[in-house]
């Protein structure tokens, strides 16, 4: 994070361009030879912003996704219903919609129960219920469940130090999500640190002979809700049962474990089925001069199955869809094509992202910029960008247009700005900076529902994405490719 940007230096240029498609010879859109900056008409960007801020269309799409379909786990009927609904909504506003075939993971949740069946001080006849939920790609226990002793560890080094006890046990990873970091604006770092135990912990413990793994939920609130998410196995590895425990129940096991041996009965009956055929939804607003050049603005269509996916990633997806609606309302065609993509299977296998990459990998230079919005429900605060340092000022017109919304933070970073646009090596990538202090309260839980989303935050995000995408698609010269080995920090 580079901190807050100074707007005094923002470059404003003549603002006489019409809101209808600008003429290629229009001097207001010609490059400024003197300072090398890309002039973008300030009035046009203001109209885009204001149209987004007065439109309820994106929130209507979000309501339709969350309330009419609900969960959209890859491979499920909900995911397929979402493909049809999103495609229809984008067709209805006149975008050029195509369905791009892709594969989608097909993992189906089953029964999931946990019980403390033996522990120090246990009164006769008493067992204790554990609140847990299977992780994506988890294997099943035997139908009648399995009973095994608990080995509770805090990190991988503690696991390695106790490797003799791993075989035949249920390993519990007690790695805490740092809400303190999240509240200070570093939720991404807090998530990355804790989620490593969800993604890699079961695989590492399985290699040492664990029967099953429970992972402390990766989240910042204490409402005794388990947070699901994907876990990953090495190629060829035989998966074991793996689930997320609530933070409260992890603490309970931790307290009892200090007093003596603890045994758990675990029943998980998920199924991993063959991948299914599915689709990305792609909706183009064709460019008026360089239609073959593309600016992607995107979110993912699938969601976890416990909640209704309103914030992850209903909010990001419908904000991206809102870009098309705003531009169609204003009859605006930028120089390049603006391509809204609703990605399939982001949460489980990135089937949609892989299919898109395969379709453009021999023509990557046509992909001039890619935006992904997948960071929840918070108020938009700024923009993250993986661009060359020398070109940071090219975003000045964007920040000038968004300043009235207090969208002013600029975060130039190297690295992932979205899982789906990740494979587009060298393409300048962007993401909105959102207030994430409370994103991980609900992330991947049953509480990811429509009521969590403030419609005003969604309008602001549409405004951000619309102003940014239009600018990226309109600038006379696109941002330079970003070499993978350039350190932009
Ligand atoms: Zn997501």
Coordinates of C-alpha atoms and ligand atoms in Angstrom, one line a residue:
X1 CA 0.0 0.0 0.0
X2 CA 1.5 3.2 -1.1
X3 CA -0.9 5.3 0.9
X4 CA -3.2 8.1 -0.3
X5 CA -2.7 9.7 -3.5
X6 CA -2.4 13.4 -4.0
X7 CA -5.1 14.8 -6.3
X8 CA -3.7 18.2 -6.7
X9 CA -1.7 16.9 -9.6
X10 CA -4.5 15.2 -11.3
X11 CA -4.6 16.2 -15.0
X12 CA -7.9 17.6 -16.3
X13 CA -8.3 18.1 -20.0
X14 CA -10.8 19.7 -22.2
X15 CA -14.3 18.3 -21.6
X16 CA -16.3 18.9 -24.7
X17 CA -16.5 15.4 -25.9
X18 CA -20.0 14.1 -26.6
X19 CA -21.4 11.3 -24.5
X20 CA -22.1 9.4 -27.7
X21 CA -19.2 7.7 -29.2
X22 CA -16.4 10.2 -29.6
X23 CA -14.9 10.9 -32.9
X24 CA -11.4 9.4 -33.4
X25 CA -10.1 12.8 -34.5
X26 CA -11.5 14.6 -31.5
X27 CA -8.6 16.5 -30.0
X28 CA -9.9 15.9 -26.4
X29 CA -9.1 12.2 -26.8
X30 CA -5.8 12.6 -28.6
X31 CA -2.6 11.8 -26.7
X32 CA -0.9 14.6 -25.0
X33 CA 2.6 14.6 -26.5
X34 CA 3.9 17.0 -23.8
X35 CA 3.5 14.9 -20.7
X36 CA 2.8 11.5 -22.1
X37 CA -0.3 11.2 -20.1
X38 CA -3.5 9.7 -21.5
X39 CA -6.2 12.4 -21.6
X40 CA -9.7 11.2 -20.8
X41 CA -12.6 13.6 -20.8
X42 CA -13.5 14.5 -17.3
X43 CA -17.2 15.3 -18.0
X44 CA -17.7 11.8 -19.6
X45 CA -16.2 10.2 -16.5
X46 CA -18.4 12.3 -14.2
X47 CA -21.5 11.2 -16.2
X48 CA -20.5 7.6 -15.9
X49 CA -20.0 8.0 -12.1
X50 CA -23.3 9.8 -11.6
X51 CA -25.2 7.3 -13.7
X52 CA -23.8 4.4 -11.6
X53 CA -24.7 6.3 -8.4
X54 CA -28.3 6.7 -9.4
X55 CA -28.9 3.2 -10.9
X56 CA -30.5 0.3 -8.9
X57 CA -29.9 -2.2 -11.7
X58 CA -26.9 -3.9 -10.2
X59 CA -28.6 -4.4 -6.8
X60 CA -31.6 -5.8 -8.6
X61 CA -29.3 -8.4 -10.3
X62 CA -27.7 -9.2 -7.0
X63 CA -31.1 -9.7 -5.4
X64 CA -32.1 -12.0 -8.2
X65 CA -29.0 -14.0 -7.8
X66 CA -29.0 -14.3 -4.0
X67 CA -32.8 -14.6 -3.4
X68 CA -34.1 -16.5 -6.5
X69 CA -31.2 -18.9 -6.9
X70 CA -29.2 -18.8 -3.7
X71 CA -26.1 -21.0 -3.4
X72 CA -24.2 -21.5 -6.7
X73 CA -21.6 -24.1 -5.9
X74 CA -19.8 -25.2 -9.1
X75 CA -21.4 -28.3 -10.6
X76 CA -24.8 -27.6 -9.0
X77 CA -28.1 -26.6 -10.5
X78 CA -27.8 -23.3 -8.8
X79 CA -24.6 -22.5 -10.8
X80 CA -26.3 -23.5 -14.0
X81 CA -29.3 -21.3 -13.2
X82 CA -27.0 -18.4 -12.6
X83 CA -25.3 -18.8 -16.0
X84 CA -28.7 -18.6 -17.6
X85 CA -29.9 -15.7 -15.4
X86 CA -26.8 -13.6 -15.8
X87 CA -26.6 -14.2 -19.6
X88 CA -30.3 -13.1 -19.9
X89 CA -29.8 -10.0 -17.9
X90 CA -26.8 -8.9 -20.0
X91 CA -28.6 -9.7 -23.2
X92 CA -31.6 -7.7 -22.1
X93 CA -29.5 -4.5 -21.9
X94 CA -28.1 -5.1 -25.4
X95 CA -24.6 -6.5 -24.7
X96 CA -23.1 -9.1 -27.0
X97 CA -23.4 -12.2 -24.9
X98 CA -21.6 -15.5 -25.5
X99 CA -21.4 -18.6 -23.3
X100 CA -17.8 -19.9 -23.2
X101 CA -17.7 -23.7 -22.5
X102 CA -15.5 -24.7 -19.5
X103 CA -15.2 -27.5 -17.0
X104 CA -16.5 -27.1 -13.5
X105 CA -15.5 -29.0 -10.3
X106 CA -18.3 -31.2 -9.0
X107 CA -18.0 -31.8 -5.3
X108 CA -21.2 -32.4 -3.3
X109 CA -21.5 -31.8 0.4
X110 CA -23.1 -34.6 2.5
X111 CA -23.8 -35.2 6.1
X112 CA -21.4 -33.5 8.5
X113 CA -21.3 -34.0 12.3
X114 CA -18.7 -34.0 14.9
X115 CA -18.8 -35.0 18.6
X116 CA -16.4 -35.0 21.5
X117 CA -16.8 -38.6 22.7
X118 CA -14.0 -38.7 25.3
X119 CA -12.2 -36.0 27.2
X120 CA -10.8 -35.2 30.7
X121 CA -13.5 -34.7 33.3
X122 CA -16.3 -36.1 31.0
X123 CA -19.4 -36.8 33.1
X124 CA -20.9 -40.2 32.4
X125 CA -23.3 -40.2 29.4
X126 CA -22.2 -36.7 28.2
X127 CA -20.8 -36.0 24.8
X128 CA -20.4 -32.6 23.2
X129 CA -21.6 -31.4 19.7
X130 CA -19.0 -29.8 17.5
X131 CA -20.0 -27.2 14.9
X132 CA -18.1 -28.0 11.7
X133 CA -18.4 -28.1 7.9
X134 CA -16.5 -30.1 5.3
X135 CA -13.9 -28.3 3.2
X136 CA -14.2 -28.5 -0.5
X137 CA -12.4 -31.5 -2.0
X138 CA -12.6 -33.3 1.4
X139 CA -13.0 -37.1 1.3
X140 CA -15.7 -38.9 3.2
X141 CA -15.4 -40.8 6.4
X142 CA -16.9 -44.3 6.6
X143 CA -20.7 -43.9 6.6
X144 CA -20.8 -44.7 10.3
X145 CA -18.1 -42.2 11.0
X146 CA -14.6 -42.5 12.5
X147 CA -13.4 -42.1 16.1
X148 CA -9.8 -41.1 16.8
X149 CA -7.7 -39.3 19.2
X150 CA -7.0 -35.6 18.7
X151 CA -3.6 -34.1 18.0
X152 CA -3.9 -30.3 18.3
X153 CA -1.1 -28.2 16.8
X154 CA -0.7 -24.5 16.1
X155 CA 1.4 -24.6 13.0
X156 CA 3.4 -26.8 10.6
X157 CA 6.6 -26.8 12.7
X158 CA 4.6 -28.1 15.7
X159 CA 3.1 -30.8 13.5
X160 CA 6.6 -31.8 12.3
X161 CA 7.9 -31.9 15.9
X162 CA 5.1 -34.3 16.9
X163 CA 5.1 -36.4 13.7
X164 CA 5.2 -39.6 15.7
X165 CA 1.7 -39.0 17.0
X166 CA 0.1 -38.0 13.7
X167 CA -0.5 -41.5 12.4
X168 CA -4.0 -42.6 13.3
X169 CA -5.1 -39.3 14.8
X170 CA -7.4 -36.4 13.9
X171 CA -5.1 -33.4 13.5
X172 CA -6.6 -30.1 14.6
X173 CA -4.9 -27.0 13.3
X174 CA -5.4 -24.1 15.7
X175 CA -4.1 -21.2 13.6
X176 CA -5.8 -17.9 14.5
X177 CA -7.1 -15.4 11.9
X178 CA -5.8 -12.0 12.9
X179 CA -8.8 -9.7 13.3
X180 CA -6.4 -7.1 14.6
X181 CA -4.7 -7.1 11.2
X182 CA -8.1 -7.0 9.4
X183 CA -9.2 -4.0 11.4
X184 CA -6.1 -2.1 10.5
X185 CA -6.6 -2.7 6.7
X186 CA -4.7 -5.9 6.2
X187 CA -7.4 -8.4 6.0
X188 CA -5.8 -10.0 2.9
X189 CA -2.6 -10.7 4.8
X190 CA -4.6 -12.1 7.8
X191 CA -6.5 -14.3 5.4
X192 CA -3.5 -15.6 3.5
X193 CA -1.7 -16.5 6.8
X194 CA -4.6 -18.5 8.3
X195 CA -6.0 -19.9 5.0
X196 CA -2.7 -21.7 4.4
X197 CA -3.6 -24.2 7.1
X198 CA -7.0 -24.7 5.4
X199 CA -5.5 -25.2 1.9
X200 CA -2.3 -27.1 2.8
X201 CA -2.9 -28.4 6.3
X202 CA -5.0 -31.5 5.4
X203 CA -2.5 -32.5 2.7
X204 CA 0.5 -32.2 4.9
X205 CA -1.1 -34.1 7.8
X206 CA -2.4 -36.8 5.4
X207 CA 1.2 -37.4 4.3
X208 CA 2.2 -38.1 7.9
X209 CA -0.7 -40.6 8.3
X210 CA -3.5 -38.5 9.8
X211 CA -6.9 -40.0 9.6
X212 CA -8.7 -36.7 9.3
X213 CA -8.0 -33.0 9.7
X214 CA -10.0 -30.2 11.4
X215 CA -9.0 -26.6 10.8
X216 CA -9.9 -23.6 12.9
X217 CA -12.3 -21.5 10.8
X218 CA -10.6 -18.7 8.9
X219 CA -12.7 -15.7 9.9
X220 CA -12.9 -12.8 12.2
X221 CA -16.2 -13.1 14.0
X222 CA -17.3 -15.3 16.8
X223 CA -20.9 -16.5 16.0
X224 CA -20.0 -20.2 16.2
X225 CA -20.2 -20.4 12.4
X226 CA -17.8 -22.7 10.5
X227 CA -16.2 -21.1 7.4
X228 CA -15.7 -23.5 4.5
X229 CA -13.3 -23.2 1.6
X230 CA -11.2 -25.3 -0.7
X231 CA -8.4 -27.6 0.5
X232 CA -5.8 -28.8 -1.9
X233 CA -4.2 -32.2 -2.4
X234 CA -0.9 -33.0 -4.1
X235 CA -1.4 -34.6 -7.5
X236 CA -2.0 -38.3 -7.0
X237 CA -2.5 -37.9 -3.2
X238 CA -5.4 -39.9 -1.6
X239 CA -7.6 -37.2 0.1
X240 CA -8.7 -37.7 3.7
X241 CA -11.7 -36.2 5.5
X242 CA -11.2 -32.5 6.2
X243 CA -13.5 -29.9 7.8
X244 CA -13.5 -26.4 9.3
X245 CA -14.3 -26.2 13.0
X246 CA -15.8 -23.1 14.5
X247 CA -13.3 -20.9 16.4
X248 CA -15.3 -21.6 19.6
X249 CA -15.1 -25.3 19.3
X250 CA -11.5 -25.2 18.4
X251 CA -10.9 -23.3 21.6
X252 CA -12.9 -25.9 23.5
X253 CA -10.7 -28.7 22.2
X254 CA -7.6 -26.7 22.9
X255 CA -8.6 -26.2 26.5
X256 CA -9.6 -29.8 27.1
X257 CA -6.4 -31.0 25.3
X258 CA -4.2 -29.3 27.9
X259 CA -5.9 -31.5 30.5
X260 CA -5.6 -34.9 28.8
X261 CA -6.5 -37.0 25.8
X262 CA -9.5 -36.0 23.7
X263 CA -11.3 -38.3 21.2
X264 CA -13.6 -37.1 18.4
X265 CA -16.3 -38.9 16.4
X266 CA -16.5 -37.5 12.9
X267 CA -19.0 -38.1 10.1
X268 CA -18.5 -36.5 6.7
X269 CA -20.1 -37.9 3.6
X270 CA -19.2 -35.6 0.7
X271 CA -18.7 -36.9 -2.8
X272 CA -16.1 -35.9 -5.4
X273 CA -17.7 -36.5 -8.8
X274 CA -16.3 -36.1 -12.3
X275 CA -16.0 -32.5 -13.6
X276 CA -19.1 -31.3 -15.4
X277 CA -19.6 -29.1 -18.5
X278 CA -20.4 -25.5 -17.6
X279 CA -19.8 -22.0 -18.9
X280 CA -18.3 -18.6 -18.3
X281 CA -20.7 -15.8 -19.3
X282 CA -19.0 -13.2 -21.5
X283 CA -20.7 -9.9 -22.4
X284 CA -19.0 -7.4 -24.8
X285 CA -19.7 -3.7 -25.2
X286 CA -17.8 -3.5 -28.6
X287 CA -15.1 -0.9 -29.0
X288 CA -15.7 1.7 -31.6
X289 CA -12.1 1.8 -33.0
X290 CA -10.2 -1.2 -31.7
X291 CA -12.9 -3.8 -31.1
X292 CA -10.3 -6.7 -31.0
X293 CA -8.6 -5.1 -28.0
X294 CA -10.3 -6.0 -24.8
X295 CA -10.6 -4.6 -21.3
X296 CA -11.9 -7.3 -18.9
X297 CA -14.1 -6.3 -15.9
X298 CA -15.2 -9.4 -13.9
X299 CA -16.4 -11.3 -10.9
X300 CA -17.2 -14.9 -10.2
X301 CA -20.5 -16.6 -10.8
X302 CA -20.1 -19.6 -8.5
X303 CA -20.4 -19.3 -4.8
X304 CA -20.0 -21.6 -1.7
X305 CA -23.0 -23.5 -0.8
X306 CA -23.6 -22.6 2.9
X307 CA -24.9 -19.0 2.3
X308 CA -26.4 -17.4 -0.8
X309 CA -23.2 -15.9 -2.2
X310 CA -24.4 -12.3 -2.0
X311 CA -21.0 -10.9 -1.1
X312 CA -18.7 -13.7 -2.4
X313 CA -19.0 -12.9 -5.2
X314 CA -22.4 -11.7 -6.0
X315 CA -21.4 -8.2 -5.1
X316 CA -18.3 -8.2 -7.3
X317 CA -20.0 -9.9 -10.2
X318 CA -23.1 -7.6 -10.2
X319 CA -20.8 -4.6 -9.9
X320 CA -19.0 -5.7 -13.0
X321 CA -22.3 -6.4 -14.8
X322 CA -23.4 -2.9 -13.7
X323 CA -20.5 -1.4 -15.9
X324 CA -22.3 -2.7 -19.0
X325 CA -25.6 -1.3 -17.9
X326 CA -24.2 2.1 -17.2
X327 CA -22.4 2.3 -20.5
X328 CA -25.4 1.1 -22.4
X329 CA -27.6 3.6 -20.6
X330 CA -25.2 6.4 -21.8
X331 CA -24.8 4.8 -25.3
X332 CA -21.1 4.9 -24.7
X333 CA -18.6 2.9 -26.7
X334 CA -15.0 3.3 -25.7
X335 CA -12.2 2.9 -28.1
X336 CA -11.6 -0.7 -27.1
X337 CA -14.1 -3.4 -26.2
X338 CA -15.2 -3.7 -22.6
X339 CA -15.8 -7.3 -21.7
X340 CA -17.8 -8.3 -18.7
X341 CA -16.9 -11.8 -17.6
X342 CA -18.8 -13.9 -15.1
X343 CA -16.3 -16.6 -14.1
X344 CA -17.4 -20.2 -13.3
X345 CA -15.7 -22.4 -10.7
X346 CA -13.5 -19.8 -9.0
X347 CA -13.9 -21.3 -5.6
X348 CA -13.1 -24.9 -6.4
X349 CA -11.0 -25.5 -9.5
X350 CA -10.8 -22.3 -11.6
X351 CA -12.3 -24.2 -14.6
X352 CA -13.7 -21.0 -16.0
X353 CA -10.4 -19.1 -15.7
X354 CA -8.5 -21.9 -17.3
X355 CA -10.9 -22.1 -20.3
X356 CA -10.7 -18.3 -20.9
X357 CA -6.9 -18.4 -20.7
X358 CA -6.8 -21.2 -23.2
X359 CA -8.9 -19.1 -25.6
X360 CA -6.6 -16.1 -25.5
X361 CA -3.2 -17.5 -24.8
X362 CA -1.9 -17.1 -28.3
X363 CA -3.3 -13.5 -28.6
X364 CA -2.5 -12.2 -25.1
X365 CA -1.6 -8.7 -26.4
X366 CA -5.3 -8.2 -27.3
X367 CA -6.0 -8.4 -23.6
X368 CA -5.1 -4.8 -22.7
X369 CA -6.2 -4.8 -19.1
X370 CA -8.1 -7.0 -16.6
X371 CA -10.1 -6.1 -13.6
X372 CA -11.5 -8.6 -11.1
X373 CA -13.7 -7.7 -8.1
X374 CA -13.7 -10.4 -5.5
X375 CA -13.1 -8.8 -2.1
X376 CA -16.5 -8.7 -0.6
X377 CA -19.1 -6.2 0.5
X378 CA -17.2 -3.2 2.0
X379 CA -17.2 0.4 0.9
X380 CA -14.9 1.1 -2.1
X381 CA -11.9 3.1 -1.0
X382 CA -9.5 3.0 -4.0
X383 CA -7.8 0.9 -6.7
X384 CA -5.1 -1.7 -6.6
X385 CA -3.0 -1.9 -9.8
X386 CA -0.2 -4.1 -11.1
X387 CA 1.2 -1.6 -13.6
X388 CA 4.6 -0.1 -14.2
X389 CA 5.5 2.6 -11.6
X390 CA 6.2 5.1 -14.3
X391 CA 2.7 4.9 -15.6
X392 CA 0.9 5.3 -12.2
X393 CA -0.1 8.9 -13.2
X394 CA -2.1 7.5 -16.0
X395 CA -4.8 6.8 -13.5
X396 CA -5.1 10.4 -12.5
X397 CA -8.3 11.0 -14.5
X398 CA -9.9 8.0 -12.8
X399 CA -9.1 9.2 -9.3
X400 CA -10.2 12.7 -10.2
X401 CA -13.6 11.4 -11.2
X402 CA -13.9 9.2 -8.2
X403 CA -12.7 11.7 -5.6
X404 CA -16.2 12.9 -4.8
X405 CA -16.9 9.3 -3.6
X406 CA -13.8 9.4 -1.5
X407 CA -12.3 6.6 -3.7
X408 CA -8.8 7.9 -3.4
X409 CA -6.5 5.1 -2.2
X410 CA -3.9 3.9 -4.7
X411 CA -2.2 0.6 -4.1
X412 CA 0.3 -0.4 -6.7
X413 CA 1.2 -4.0 -6.2
X414 CA 2.8 -6.9 -7.8
X415 CA 1.0 -10.2 -7.7
X416 CA -2.5 -11.6 -7.5
X417 CA -5.3 -9.2 -7.9
X418 CA -7.9 -11.9 -8.5
X419 CA -7.7 -15.6 -9.0
X420 CA -9.5 -15.7 -12.3
X421 CA -7.3 -13.0 -14.0
X422 CA -4.2 -14.5 -12.4
X423 CA -3.2 -16.6 -15.5
X424 CA -3.1 -13.6 -17.8
X425 CA 0.6 -13.1 -17.5
X426 CA 1.8 -9.6 -18.4
X427 CA -1.6 -8.1 -18.7
X428 CA -1.9 -5.0 -16.5
X429 CA -4.3 -6.0 -13.7
X430 CA -6.6 -4.0 -11.4
X431 CA -8.9 -4.6 -8.5
X432 CA -11.0 -2.3 -6.3
X433 CA -9.7 -1.6 -2.8
X434 CA -12.6 -2.2 -0.4
X435 CA -13.1 -1.8 3.3
X436 CA -12.5 -5.4 4.4
X437 CA -12.6 -5.0 8.1
X438 CA -15.7 -7.2 8.3
X439 CA -15.5 -9.3 5.1
X440 CA -14.1 -12.3 6.9
X441 CA -16.9 -12.2 9.5
X442 CA -19.2 -13.8 6.9
X443 CA -16.8 -15.1 4.2
X444 CA -17.7 -18.7 3.2
X445 CA -20.3 -19.1 5.9
X446 CA -24.1 -19.5 6.0
X447 CA -24.3 -15.8 6.8
X448 CA -23.2 -14.7 3.4
X449 CA -26.7 -13.4 2.5
X450 CA -28.2 -10.4 0.8
X451 CA -28.9 -8.4 4.0
X452 CA -25.1 -8.0 4.5
X453 CA -24.7 -5.9 1.3
X454 CA -25.3 -2.2 1.6
X455 CA -26.8 -1.1 -1.8
X456 CA -24.9 2.2 -1.6
X457 CA -21.6 0.3 -1.4
X458 CA -22.6 -1.6 -4.6
X459 CA -23.5 1.6 -6.4
X460 CA -20.1 3.0 -5.4
X461 CA -18.4 -0.1 -6.7
X462 CA -20.2 0.1 -10.0
X463 CA -19.1 3.7 -10.3
X464 CA -15.5 2.7 -9.6
X465 CA -15.4 -0.2 -12.0
X466 CA -17.3 1.8 -14.7
X467 CA -15.0 4.8 -14.6
X468 CA -11.9 2.6 -14.4
X469 CA -12.9 0.2 -17.3
X470 CA -14.0 3.1 -19.5
X471 CA -10.7 4.9 -18.9
X472 CA -8.7 1.8 -19.6
X473 CA -10.7 1.1 -22.8
X474 CA -10.6 4.7 -24.0
X475 CA -6.9 5.8 -23.3
X476 CA -5.1 6.3 -26.6
X477 CA -2.2 4.1 -25.5
X478 CA -2.9 1.1 -23.3
X479 CA -0.8 0.5 -20.2
X480 CA 2.4 -1.3 -20.9
X481 CA 2.7 -5.1 -20.4
X482 CA 4.0 -5.9 -16.9
X483 CA 7.0 -8.2 -17.1
X484 CA 6.8 -10.9 -14.4
X485 CA 10.2 -10.2 -13.1
X486 CA 9.8 -6.4 -12.6
X487 CA 9.6 -5.4 -9.0
X488 CA 7.1 -2.6 -9.1
X489 CA 7.3 -1.9 -5.4
Ligands
LIG1 ZN1 -14.8 -15.1 -4.2

